[in-house]
Short mmCIF file of C-alpha atoms in Angstrom, two decimals:
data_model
loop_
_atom_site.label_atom_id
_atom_site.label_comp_id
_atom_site.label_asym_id
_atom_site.label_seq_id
_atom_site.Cartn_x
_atom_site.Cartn_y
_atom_site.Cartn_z
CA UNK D 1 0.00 0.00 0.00
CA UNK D 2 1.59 3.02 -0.85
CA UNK D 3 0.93 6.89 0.48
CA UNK D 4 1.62 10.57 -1.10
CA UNK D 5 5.46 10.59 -1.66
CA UNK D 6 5.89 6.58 -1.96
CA UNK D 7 6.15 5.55 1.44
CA UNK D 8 4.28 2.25 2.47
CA UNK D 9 2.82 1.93 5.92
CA UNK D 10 4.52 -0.58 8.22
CA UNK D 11 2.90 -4.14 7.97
CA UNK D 12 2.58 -3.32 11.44
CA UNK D 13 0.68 -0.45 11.45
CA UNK D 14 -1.82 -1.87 9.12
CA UNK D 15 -2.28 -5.15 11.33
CA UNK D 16 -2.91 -3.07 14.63
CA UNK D 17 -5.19 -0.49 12.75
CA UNK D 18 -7.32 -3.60 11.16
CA UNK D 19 -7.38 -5.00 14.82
CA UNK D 20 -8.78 -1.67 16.26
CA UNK D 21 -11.64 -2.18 13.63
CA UNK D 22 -12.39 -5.04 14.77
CA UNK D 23 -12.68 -4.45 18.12
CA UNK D 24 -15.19 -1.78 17.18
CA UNK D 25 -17.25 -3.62 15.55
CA UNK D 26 -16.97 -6.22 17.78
CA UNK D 27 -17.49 -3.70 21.16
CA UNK D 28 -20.61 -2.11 20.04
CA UNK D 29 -19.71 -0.63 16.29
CA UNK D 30 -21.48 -3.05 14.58
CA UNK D 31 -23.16 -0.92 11.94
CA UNK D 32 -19.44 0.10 11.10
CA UNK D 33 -19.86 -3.18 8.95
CA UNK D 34 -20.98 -3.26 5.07
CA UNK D 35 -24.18 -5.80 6.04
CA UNK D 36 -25.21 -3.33 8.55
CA UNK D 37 -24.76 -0.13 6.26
CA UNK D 38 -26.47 -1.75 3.86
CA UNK D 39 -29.35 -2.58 6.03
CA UNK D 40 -29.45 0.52 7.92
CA UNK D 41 -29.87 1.92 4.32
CA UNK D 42 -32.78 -0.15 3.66
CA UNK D 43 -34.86 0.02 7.05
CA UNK D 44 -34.45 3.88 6.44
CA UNK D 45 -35.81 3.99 2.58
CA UNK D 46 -38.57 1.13 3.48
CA UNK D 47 -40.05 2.90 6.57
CA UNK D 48 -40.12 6.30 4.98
CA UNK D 49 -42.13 5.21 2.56
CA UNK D 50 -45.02 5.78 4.74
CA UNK D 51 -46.57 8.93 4.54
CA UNK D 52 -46.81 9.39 8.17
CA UNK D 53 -43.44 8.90 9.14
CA UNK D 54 -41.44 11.94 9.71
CA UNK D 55 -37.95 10.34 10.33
CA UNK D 56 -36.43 7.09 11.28
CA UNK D 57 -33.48 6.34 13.37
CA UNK D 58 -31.82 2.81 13.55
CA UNK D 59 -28.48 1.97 15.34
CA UNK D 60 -27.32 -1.33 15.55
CA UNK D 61 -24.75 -2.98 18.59
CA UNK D 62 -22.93 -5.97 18.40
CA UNK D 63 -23.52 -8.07 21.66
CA UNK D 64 -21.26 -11.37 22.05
CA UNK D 65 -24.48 -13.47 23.50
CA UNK D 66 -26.90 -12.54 20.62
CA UNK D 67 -24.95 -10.74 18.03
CA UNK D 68 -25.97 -7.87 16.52
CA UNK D 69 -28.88 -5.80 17.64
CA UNK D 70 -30.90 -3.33 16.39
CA UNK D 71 -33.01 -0.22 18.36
CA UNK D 72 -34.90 1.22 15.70
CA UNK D 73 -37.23 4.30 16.41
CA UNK D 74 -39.75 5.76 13.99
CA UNK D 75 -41.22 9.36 14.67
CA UNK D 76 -44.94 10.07 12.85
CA UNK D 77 -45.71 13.32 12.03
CA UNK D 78 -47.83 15.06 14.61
CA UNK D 79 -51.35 14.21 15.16
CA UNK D 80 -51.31 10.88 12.56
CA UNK D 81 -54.94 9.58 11.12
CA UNK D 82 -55.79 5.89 12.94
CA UNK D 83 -55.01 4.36 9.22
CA UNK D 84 -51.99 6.15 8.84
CA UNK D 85 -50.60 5.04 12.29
CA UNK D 86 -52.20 1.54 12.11
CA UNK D 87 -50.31 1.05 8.25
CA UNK D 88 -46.60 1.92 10.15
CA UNK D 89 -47.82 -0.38 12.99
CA UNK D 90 -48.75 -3.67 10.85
CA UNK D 91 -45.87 -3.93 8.50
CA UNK D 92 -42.91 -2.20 10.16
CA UNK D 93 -41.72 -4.53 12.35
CA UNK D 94 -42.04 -6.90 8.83
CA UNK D 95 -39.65 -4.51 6.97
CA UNK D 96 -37.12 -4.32 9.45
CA UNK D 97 -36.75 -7.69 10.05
CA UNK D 98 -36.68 -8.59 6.42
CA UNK D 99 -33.43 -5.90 6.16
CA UNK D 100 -32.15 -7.03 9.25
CA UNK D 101 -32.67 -11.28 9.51
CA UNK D 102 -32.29 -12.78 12.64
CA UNK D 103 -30.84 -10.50 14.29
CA UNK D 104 -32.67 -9.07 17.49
CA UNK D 105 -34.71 -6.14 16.84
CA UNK D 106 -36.44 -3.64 19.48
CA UNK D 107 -38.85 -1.11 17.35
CA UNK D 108 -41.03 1.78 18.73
CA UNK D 109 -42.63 4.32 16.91
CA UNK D 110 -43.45 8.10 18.75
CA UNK D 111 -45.98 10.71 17.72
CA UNK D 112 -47.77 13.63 19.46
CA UNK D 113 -51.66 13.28 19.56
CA UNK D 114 -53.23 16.02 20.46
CA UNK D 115 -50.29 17.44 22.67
CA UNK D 116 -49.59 14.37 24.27
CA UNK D 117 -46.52 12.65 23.89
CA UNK D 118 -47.16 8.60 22.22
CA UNK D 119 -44.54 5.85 22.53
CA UNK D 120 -46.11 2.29 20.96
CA UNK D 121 -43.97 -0.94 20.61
CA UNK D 122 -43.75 -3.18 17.62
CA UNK D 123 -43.64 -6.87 17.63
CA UNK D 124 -44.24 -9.45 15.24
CA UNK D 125 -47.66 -9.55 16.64
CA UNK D 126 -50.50 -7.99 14.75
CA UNK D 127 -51.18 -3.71 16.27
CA UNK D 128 -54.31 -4.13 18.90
CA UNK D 129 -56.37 -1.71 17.43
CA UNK D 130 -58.95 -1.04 20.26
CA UNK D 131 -55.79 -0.47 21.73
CA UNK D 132 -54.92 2.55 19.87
CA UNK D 133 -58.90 3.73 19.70
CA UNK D 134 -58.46 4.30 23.54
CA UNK D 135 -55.34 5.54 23.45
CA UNK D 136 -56.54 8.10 20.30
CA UNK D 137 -59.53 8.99 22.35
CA UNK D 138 -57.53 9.69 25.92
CA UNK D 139 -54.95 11.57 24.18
CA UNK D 140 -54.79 15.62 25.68
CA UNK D 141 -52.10 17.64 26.80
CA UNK D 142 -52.63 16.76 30.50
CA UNK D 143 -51.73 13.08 29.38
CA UNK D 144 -47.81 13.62 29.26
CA UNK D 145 -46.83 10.87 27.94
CA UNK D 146 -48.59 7.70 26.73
CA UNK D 147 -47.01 4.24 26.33
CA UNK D 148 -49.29 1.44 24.12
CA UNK D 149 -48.47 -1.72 22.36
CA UNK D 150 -50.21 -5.03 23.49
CA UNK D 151 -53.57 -4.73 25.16
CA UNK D 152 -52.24 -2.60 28.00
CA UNK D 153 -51.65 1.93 27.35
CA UNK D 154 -49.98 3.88 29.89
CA UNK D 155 -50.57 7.20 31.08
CA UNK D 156 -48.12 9.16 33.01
CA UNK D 157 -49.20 12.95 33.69
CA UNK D 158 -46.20 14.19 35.76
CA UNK D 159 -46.25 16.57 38.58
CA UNK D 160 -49.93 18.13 38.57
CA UNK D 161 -51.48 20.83 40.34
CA UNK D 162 -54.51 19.59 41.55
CA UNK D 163 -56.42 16.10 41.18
CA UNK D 164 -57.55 15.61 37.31
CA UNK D 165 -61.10 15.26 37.15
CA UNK D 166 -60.98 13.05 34.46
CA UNK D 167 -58.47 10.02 36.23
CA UNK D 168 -58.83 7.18 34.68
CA UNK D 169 -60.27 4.19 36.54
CA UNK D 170 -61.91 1.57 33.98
CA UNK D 171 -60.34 -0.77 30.94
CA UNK D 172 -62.32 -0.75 27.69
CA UNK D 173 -63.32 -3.35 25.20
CA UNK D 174 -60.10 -5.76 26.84
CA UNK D 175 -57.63 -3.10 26.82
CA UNK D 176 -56.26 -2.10 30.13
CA UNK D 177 -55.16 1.29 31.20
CA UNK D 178 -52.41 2.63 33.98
CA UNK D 179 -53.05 6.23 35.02
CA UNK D 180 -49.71 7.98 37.46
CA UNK D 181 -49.37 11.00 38.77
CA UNK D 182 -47.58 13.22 41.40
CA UNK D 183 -50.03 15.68 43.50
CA UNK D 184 -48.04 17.88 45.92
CA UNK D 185 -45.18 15.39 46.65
CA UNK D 186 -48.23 12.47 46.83
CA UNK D 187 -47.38 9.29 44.27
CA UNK D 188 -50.73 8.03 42.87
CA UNK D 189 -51.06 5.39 40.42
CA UNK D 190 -54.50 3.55 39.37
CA UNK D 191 -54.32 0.00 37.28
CA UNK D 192 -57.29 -1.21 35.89
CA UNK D 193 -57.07 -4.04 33.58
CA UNK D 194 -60.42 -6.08 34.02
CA UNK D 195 -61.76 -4.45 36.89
CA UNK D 196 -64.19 -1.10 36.79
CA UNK D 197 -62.79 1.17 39.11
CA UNK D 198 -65.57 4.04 39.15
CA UNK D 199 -67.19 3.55 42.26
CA UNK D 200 -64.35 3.45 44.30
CA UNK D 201 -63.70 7.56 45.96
CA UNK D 202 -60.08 8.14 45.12
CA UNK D 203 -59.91 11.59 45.35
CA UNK D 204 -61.52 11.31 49.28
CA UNK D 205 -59.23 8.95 49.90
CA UNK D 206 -56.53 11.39 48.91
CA UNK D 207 -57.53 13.81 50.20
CA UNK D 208 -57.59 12.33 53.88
CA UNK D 209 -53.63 12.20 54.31
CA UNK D 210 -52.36 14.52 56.43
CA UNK D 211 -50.39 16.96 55.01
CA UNK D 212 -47.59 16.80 57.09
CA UNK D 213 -47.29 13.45 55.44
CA UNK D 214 -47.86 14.13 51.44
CA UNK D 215 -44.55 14.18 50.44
CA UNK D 216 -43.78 10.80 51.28
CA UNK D 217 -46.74 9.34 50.36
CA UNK D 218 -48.50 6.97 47.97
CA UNK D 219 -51.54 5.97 46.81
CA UNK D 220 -52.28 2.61 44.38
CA UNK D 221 -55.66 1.08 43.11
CA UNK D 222 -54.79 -1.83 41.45
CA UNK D 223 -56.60 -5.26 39.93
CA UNK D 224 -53.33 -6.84 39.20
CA UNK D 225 -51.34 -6.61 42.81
CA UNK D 226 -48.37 -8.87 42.17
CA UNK D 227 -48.68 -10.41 45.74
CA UNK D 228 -52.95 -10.86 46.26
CA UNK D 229 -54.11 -10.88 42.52
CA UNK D 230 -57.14 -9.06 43.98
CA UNK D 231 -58.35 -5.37 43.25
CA UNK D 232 -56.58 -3.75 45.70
CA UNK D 233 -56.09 0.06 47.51
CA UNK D 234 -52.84 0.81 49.02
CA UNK D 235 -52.31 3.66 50.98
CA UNK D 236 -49.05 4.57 52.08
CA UNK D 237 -49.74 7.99 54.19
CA UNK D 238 -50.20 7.37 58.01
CA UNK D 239 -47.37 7.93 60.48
CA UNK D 240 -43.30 6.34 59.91
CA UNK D 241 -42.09 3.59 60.83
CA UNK D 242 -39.80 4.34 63.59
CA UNK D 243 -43.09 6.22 65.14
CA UNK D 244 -45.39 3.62 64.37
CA UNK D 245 -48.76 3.30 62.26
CA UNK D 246 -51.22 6.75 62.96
CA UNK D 247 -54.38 4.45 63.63
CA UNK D 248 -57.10 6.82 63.51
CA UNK D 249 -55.24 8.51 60.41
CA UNK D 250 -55.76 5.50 58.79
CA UNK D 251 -59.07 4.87 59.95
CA UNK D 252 -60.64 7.37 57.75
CA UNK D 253 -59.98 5.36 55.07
CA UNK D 254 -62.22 2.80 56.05
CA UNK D 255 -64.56 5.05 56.93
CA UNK D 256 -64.35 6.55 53.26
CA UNK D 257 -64.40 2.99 51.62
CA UNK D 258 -66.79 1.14 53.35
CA UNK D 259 -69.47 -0.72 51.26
CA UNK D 260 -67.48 -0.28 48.13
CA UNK D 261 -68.42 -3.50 46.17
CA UNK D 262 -65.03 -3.27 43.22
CA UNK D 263 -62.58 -3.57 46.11
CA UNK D 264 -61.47 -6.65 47.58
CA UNK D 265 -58.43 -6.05 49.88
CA UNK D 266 -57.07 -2.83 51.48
CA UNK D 267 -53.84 -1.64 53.03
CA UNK D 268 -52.96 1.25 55.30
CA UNK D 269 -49.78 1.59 56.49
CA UNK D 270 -46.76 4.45 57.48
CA UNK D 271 -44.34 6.13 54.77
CA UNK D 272 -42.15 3.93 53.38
CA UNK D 273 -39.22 3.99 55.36
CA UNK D 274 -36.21 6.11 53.37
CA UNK D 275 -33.12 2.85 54.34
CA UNK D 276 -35.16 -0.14 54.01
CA UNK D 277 -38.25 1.06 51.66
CA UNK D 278 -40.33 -0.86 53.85
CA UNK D 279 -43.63 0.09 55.33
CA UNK D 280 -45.89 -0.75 58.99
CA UNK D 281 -49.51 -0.77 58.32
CA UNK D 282 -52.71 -3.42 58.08
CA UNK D 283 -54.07 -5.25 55.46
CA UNK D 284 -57.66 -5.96 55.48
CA UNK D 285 -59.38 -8.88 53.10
CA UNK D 286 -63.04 -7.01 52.12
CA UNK D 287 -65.86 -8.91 50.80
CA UNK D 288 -68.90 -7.58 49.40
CA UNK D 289 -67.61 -4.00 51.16
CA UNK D 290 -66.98 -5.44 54.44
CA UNK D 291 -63.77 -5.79 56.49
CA UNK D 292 -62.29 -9.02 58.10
CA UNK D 293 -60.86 -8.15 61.30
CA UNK D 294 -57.31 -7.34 59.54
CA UNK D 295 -53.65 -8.30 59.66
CA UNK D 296 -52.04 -8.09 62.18
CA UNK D 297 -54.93 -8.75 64.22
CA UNK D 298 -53.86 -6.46 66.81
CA UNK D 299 -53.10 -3.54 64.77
CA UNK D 300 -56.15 -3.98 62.56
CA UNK D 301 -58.52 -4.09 66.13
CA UNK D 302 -57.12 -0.40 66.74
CA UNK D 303 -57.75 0.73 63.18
CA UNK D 304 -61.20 -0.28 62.92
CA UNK D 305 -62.06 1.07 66.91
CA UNK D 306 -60.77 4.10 65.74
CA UNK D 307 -62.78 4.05 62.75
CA UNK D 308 -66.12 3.19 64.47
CA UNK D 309 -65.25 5.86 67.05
CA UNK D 310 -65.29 8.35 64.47
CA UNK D 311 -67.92 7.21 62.87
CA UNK D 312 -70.27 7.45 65.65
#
């Protein structure tokens, strides 16, 4: 090999600087190689062909366990028709694996609709298209950001003044919804993925913590609790630990629940403690709206005195 004024480079030089290229490509460089250009190329002219996408970006890493792998990200214009979105959602994930071949592939596509921010996954699987019906007709500006794919969208509203009126508590037509926000230090979060959370008086039961203790606290409605697999209210707002569960704070949410046919189990309990995470509170089993006598038995016999007492 030869250079301006006839000089050859070192057979050394050219060994170490072919090693060094290999090594990229090797540590995370992969689309340094011709396959990869080449496919990069085509994922780019394929998925553009749709008229609602605005720009695609695909990188590809080389991983010694599974090769090479791709992250590819499509951005839609804002505010996409359903058929527009659901053509990049049905054959995308098609295209790029046909440029790409085995290799593993992650794919999301992002839009705005109607000033909220949309991330949906691809998969080989077919685009749920109630799905994306709910998620169309959700979409505002006080829904942040909105993650879909599956039969499951998520709605995350950030830090927000005071409690939405429009939370949302019930799935539709099989599609599940998560709805997370932060109210003046207060974590809420409500899952609802068969179960019809209407009836059940969130916003009471909010706003019964003491404020001395919103900052640290947090609220969850859930049908899928990954411990009870029952529709289930935690609330995390009554007392610490070191100081011990605030009984009659907590009693108010009994009080406030009572009767209320969707739930099935409830927990009260302290902050979560800021070294361990963990929490000292009750957990009552409800059935048709009434509590069992709670666990621990001890602690949930001063809860519900304290909740009769003010009651009466």
């Amino acid at each position: 090999m030869g250079l301006v004024g006839g000089k050859g480079l070192p057979r050394r030089t050219i060994l170490v600087g072919a090693g060094v290229l290999a090594l990229l490509a090797m540590s995370g460089c992969g689309s340094l190689t011709p396959g990869n250009i080449q496919a990069r190329r085509r994922i780019k002219q394929s998925l553009k062909s749709f008229p609602a996408v605005k720009s695609v970006n695909a990188e590809v890493e080389y991983n010694f366990e599974i090769g090479d792998s791709w992250t590819v990200l499509i951005v839609l214009n804002d505010d996409p028709g359903r058929e527009e979105i659901l053509a990049v959602l049905k054959d995308a994930y098609r295209l790029v694996k046909e440029a790409v071949g085995r290799n593993y592939v992650r794919l999301s596509a992002s839009w705005k609709q109607n000033g909220a921010s949309v991330s949906w996954s691809l998969s080989e699987n077919e685009p749920n298209e109630a799905a994306l019906d709910y998620l169309r007709d959700l979409a505002k500006p006080s829904m942040k950001s909105m993650d879909g794919g599956g039969r499951h969208i998520s709605v995350s509203r950030g830090e927000v003044k005071e409690f939405p009126a429009d939370v949302i508590m019930t799935p539709r037509s099989g599609v599940g919804v998560d709805d997370s926000f932060d109210l003046g230090g207060t974590t809420i979060k409500v899952r609802a993925d068969t179960v019809d959370f209407s009836s059940v008086p969130l916003r009471e039961v909010v706003d019964a913590i003491d404020s001395k203790y919103r900052k640290e606290a947090r609220v969850e409605l859930t049908d899928d609790h990954h411990v009870y697999e029952k529709p289930t209210l935690e609330v995390s707002a009554f007392g610490t630990v070191s100081e011990g569960l605030d009984a009659t704070a907590a009693a108010k949410v009994l009080n406030i629940v009572s009767g209320n046919q969707a739930l099935q189990s409830l927990y009260v309990s302290t902050v979560s403690d800021q070294s361990s995470g963990g929490t000292e509170g009750v957990r009552f089993q409800m059935d048709a709206g009434a509590f069992d006598a709670g666990y621990p038995p001890e602690e949930g016999a001063k809860v519900r005195a304290a909740a009769r007492e003010s009651a009466s």
